[in-house]
Each structure stands twice: as structure tokens, then as C-alpha cells.
């Protein structure tokens, strides 16, 4: 299993993985919205990066999405792990660890000062993975407001 940067040819597989992730979380999934978002992200490296785990010449079975931002508190460029998902059939192989390591390597090379993520309180396996990767609980809650310019629109 190799970890590599996602390419435009991976968009449909990424959409499938994304929708599976949202279903697992009990949230509604929009294939069209995800397709547009992945296409935009993969076409513009200034927005972030997507890495996948796949056998050579096979469709991805896991992915991580990192998006870039800027923060005064972080001291400049920061990034967020927007999504990490490993297909249930491929869990237990440390693919999440490998994807997170690649995301961190990419962020360091991109001069990111701080890498953030959010994880649900009941996602014990994911929380353990993120702790192994060096993440700590920042003691804050994330609040969100949809502004009507994307899938989060009401």
C-alpha cells in the first residue's frame, strides 16, 4: 500500500470515500458538492493538499485532506486536517498514521506554523491516532456558522 498525493483521476474515489465518511458520522452526504470541492482543491495547491493510500494502479482506500489558512495566533500560515478516512475494510493497518505523517511532512515543507484538527469526543480510535501523531487537546470548542456559499448553506 502506497501513500501518494491525490490526482485529478482520483476525484470519484475521493467522493466515494468522503460520502462513506459522512454516512459513518451520521451526516448527510452530497456527491456533487464533494466532487466540486475536491476538483477545486486538487487544481489549486495554494488551498491545501489531498493524500491517498492505495495499492499501485488501484483506487484509494483512505485519504487525508489538509487545507491552508493564516492565523495571527499561530504566527502565520496554519493548516487544518479537514478530513481523514480509512475504509473499514482497511483499518488496523496504520494507514491513518501514514497519511497523517505525510500530511505533516507536506505542511512542514509548506512552512506551516501550526496544524489543527477537530475530532468528536466519542471517536476514541481517531483520538488515539491523533495523540500518537503528537496532537494535544487545545481546550477549546469549535463553533460554526454557514454563510451560504457552499455545501454548508442552508
Short mmCIF file of C-alpha atoms in Angstrom, two decimals:
data_model
loop_
_atom_site.label_atom_id
_atom_site.label_comp_id
_atom_site.label_asym_id
_atom_site.label_seq_id
_atom_site.Cartn_x
_atom_site.Cartn_y
_atom_site.Cartn_z
CA UNK A 1 0.00 0.00 0.00
CA UNK A 2 1.50 3.33 -1.03
CA UNK A 3 0.74 6.82 0.24
CA UNK A 4 0.83 9.44 -2.50
CA UNK A 5 -0.55 12.82 -3.46
CA UNK A 6 -4.04 12.59 -4.92
CA UNK A 7 -4.53 13.41 -8.59
CA UNK A 8 -7.50 14.57 -10.65
CA UNK A 9 -8.05 10.93 -11.68
CA UNK A 10 -8.78 10.12 -8.00
CA UNK A 11 -11.74 12.51 -7.67
CA UNK A 12 -14.50 9.88 -7.98
CA UNK A 13 -12.79 7.58 -5.47
CA UNK A 14 -12.32 10.55 -3.12
CA UNK A 15 -16.01 11.42 -3.44
CA UNK A 16 -16.93 7.83 -2.54
CA UNK A 17 -14.61 7.85 0.48
CA UNK A 18 -15.92 11.25 1.59
CA UNK A 19 -19.56 10.12 1.35
CA UNK A 20 -18.74 6.93 3.28
CA UNK A 21 -17.08 9.06 5.97
CA UNK A 22 -20.14 11.31 6.30
CA UNK A 23 -22.52 8.33 6.41
CA UNK A 24 -20.40 6.79 9.16
CA UNK A 25 -20.69 10.08 11.07
CA UNK A 26 -24.47 10.08 10.55
CA UNK A 27 -24.32 13.24 8.44
CA UNK A 28 -25.85 13.90 5.02
CA UNK A 29 -23.54 13.49 2.04
CA UNK A 30 -23.59 15.38 -1.27
CA UNK A 31 -21.58 13.72 -4.02
CA UNK A 32 -21.94 16.76 -6.29
CA UNK A 33 -20.69 19.18 -3.63
CA UNK A 34 -17.79 16.90 -2.72
CA UNK A 35 -16.85 16.45 -6.38
CA UNK A 36 -16.71 20.22 -6.90
CA UNK A 37 -14.71 20.75 -3.70
CA UNK A 38 -12.15 18.01 -4.47
CA UNK A 39 -11.78 19.25 -8.05
CA UNK A 40 -11.14 22.81 -6.83
CA UNK A 41 -8.67 21.72 -4.15
CA UNK A 42 -6.69 19.43 -6.44
CA UNK A 43 -6.45 22.20 -9.05
CA UNK A 44 -5.08 24.78 -6.60
CA UNK A 45 -2.15 23.78 -4.36
CA UNK A 46 -2.39 27.13 -2.56
CA UNK A 47 -5.60 25.85 -0.93
CA UNK A 48 -4.11 22.67 0.50
CA UNK A 49 -3.46 19.06 -0.42
CA UNK A 50 -5.01 15.60 -0.50
CA UNK A 51 -3.07 12.40 0.08
CA UNK A 52 -4.37 8.88 -0.51
CA UNK A 53 -3.42 5.34 0.38
CA UNK A 54 -3.80 2.84 -2.45
CA UNK A 55 -2.28 -0.23 -3.95
CA UNK A 56 -0.41 0.57 -7.19
CA UNK A 57 -2.89 1.01 -10.08
CA UNK A 58 -5.85 0.63 -7.69
CA UNK A 59 -8.40 3.07 -6.30
CA UNK A 60 -7.63 4.78 -2.99
CA UNK A 61 -8.93 3.15 0.20
CA UNK A 62 -8.07 6.05 2.51
CA UNK A 63 -7.43 9.77 2.32
CA UNK A 64 -6.45 12.85 4.29
CA UNK A 65 -7.35 16.41 3.31
CA UNK A 66 -5.28 19.36 4.55
CA UNK A 67 -6.36 22.94 3.90
CA UNK A 68 -4.26 26.07 4.41
CA UNK A 69 -5.12 29.26 6.25
CA UNK A 70 -3.43 32.08 8.13
CA UNK A 71 -3.52 32.83 11.85
CA UNK A 72 -2.04 35.59 13.96
CA UNK A 73 -2.15 33.29 16.99
CA UNK A 74 -0.30 30.56 15.09
CA UNK A 75 2.30 33.03 13.91
CA UNK A 76 1.48 32.85 10.23
CA UNK A 77 0.41 30.11 7.90
CA UNK A 78 -1.61 27.36 9.52
CA UNK A 79 -3.41 24.31 8.23
CA UNK A 80 -6.33 22.11 9.20
CA UNK A 81 -6.83 18.41 8.74
CA UNK A 82 -10.23 18.77 7.13
CA UNK A 83 -10.85 15.06 6.78
CA UNK A 84 -9.18 11.71 7.44
CA UNK A 85 -10.92 8.50 6.49
CA UNK A 86 -9.84 4.89 6.09
CA UNK A 87 -12.32 2.46 4.55
CA UNK A 88 -13.50 -0.02 7.21
CA UNK A 89 -12.07 -2.93 5.20
CA UNK A 90 -8.57 -1.44 5.50
CA UNK A 91 -8.50 -0.33 9.13
CA UNK A 92 -5.94 -1.72 11.54
CA UNK A 93 -3.07 -1.31 9.05
CA UNK A 94 -1.89 2.09 10.37
CA UNK A 95 -2.91 3.79 7.13
CA UNK A 96 -4.23 6.73 9.15
CA UNK A 97 -0.84 7.10 10.83
CA UNK A 98 0.92 7.02 7.47
CA UNK A 99 -1.47 9.56 5.95
CA UNK A 100 -1.10 11.90 8.92
CA UNK A 101 2.70 11.64 8.70
CA UNK A 102 2.56 12.57 5.01
CA UNK A 103 0.20 15.47 5.73
CA UNK A 104 2.58 16.74 8.42
CA UNK A 105 5.59 16.38 6.12
CA UNK A 106 3.78 18.38 3.45
CA UNK A 107 2.79 21.08 5.95
CA UNK A 108 6.35 21.41 7.23
CA UNK A 109 7.63 21.71 3.65
CA UNK A 110 4.94 24.35 3.03
CA UNK A 111 6.17 26.37 6.03
CA UNK A 112 3.01 25.83 8.07
CA UNK A 113 3.44 27.01 11.66
CA UNK A 114 0.58 25.04 13.23
CA UNK A 115 -1.60 22.12 12.17
CA UNK A 116 -5.12 21.87 13.61
CA UNK A 117 -7.89 19.30 13.52
CA UNK A 118 -11.19 18.54 15.14
CA UNK A 119 -12.37 15.16 16.35
CA UNK A 120 -15.57 14.03 18.03
CA UNK A 121 -15.45 13.19 21.72
CA UNK A 122 -16.65 9.63 21.08
CA UNK A 123 -14.17 8.89 18.26
CA UNK A 124 -11.74 7.07 20.56
CA UNK A 125 -9.75 5.35 17.79
CA UNK A 126 -9.28 8.61 15.90
CA UNK A 127 -8.35 10.45 19.10
CA UNK A 128 -5.68 7.81 19.83
CA UNK A 129 -4.29 8.13 16.29
CA UNK A 130 -4.07 11.92 16.62
CA UNK A 131 -2.36 11.67 20.02
CA UNK A 132 0.20 9.26 18.51
CA UNK A 133 0.81 11.91 15.85
CA UNK A 134 1.55 14.48 18.57
CA UNK A 135 -1.73 16.40 18.71
CA UNK A 136 -2.99 17.68 22.06
CA UNK A 137 -6.42 18.88 23.15
CA UNK A 138 -6.37 22.68 22.90
CA UNK A 139 -9.18 23.01 25.45
CA UNK A 140 -11.44 24.88 23.04
CA UNK A 141 -14.70 24.18 21.25
CA UNK A 142 -15.18 24.78 17.57
CA UNK A 143 -18.23 26.83 16.61
CA UNK A 144 -19.51 27.07 13.04
CA UNK A 145 -21.80 29.39 11.08
CA UNK A 146 -22.77 28.59 7.48
CA UNK A 147 -22.53 31.68 5.25
CA UNK A 148 -24.42 30.28 2.29
CA UNK A 149 -21.51 29.95 -0.13
CA UNK A 150 -21.02 26.19 -0.24
CA UNK A 151 -22.44 22.87 0.85
CA UNK A 152 -22.93 24.18 4.38
CA UNK A 153 -25.54 26.59 3.03
CA UNK A 154 -29.00 26.28 4.50
#
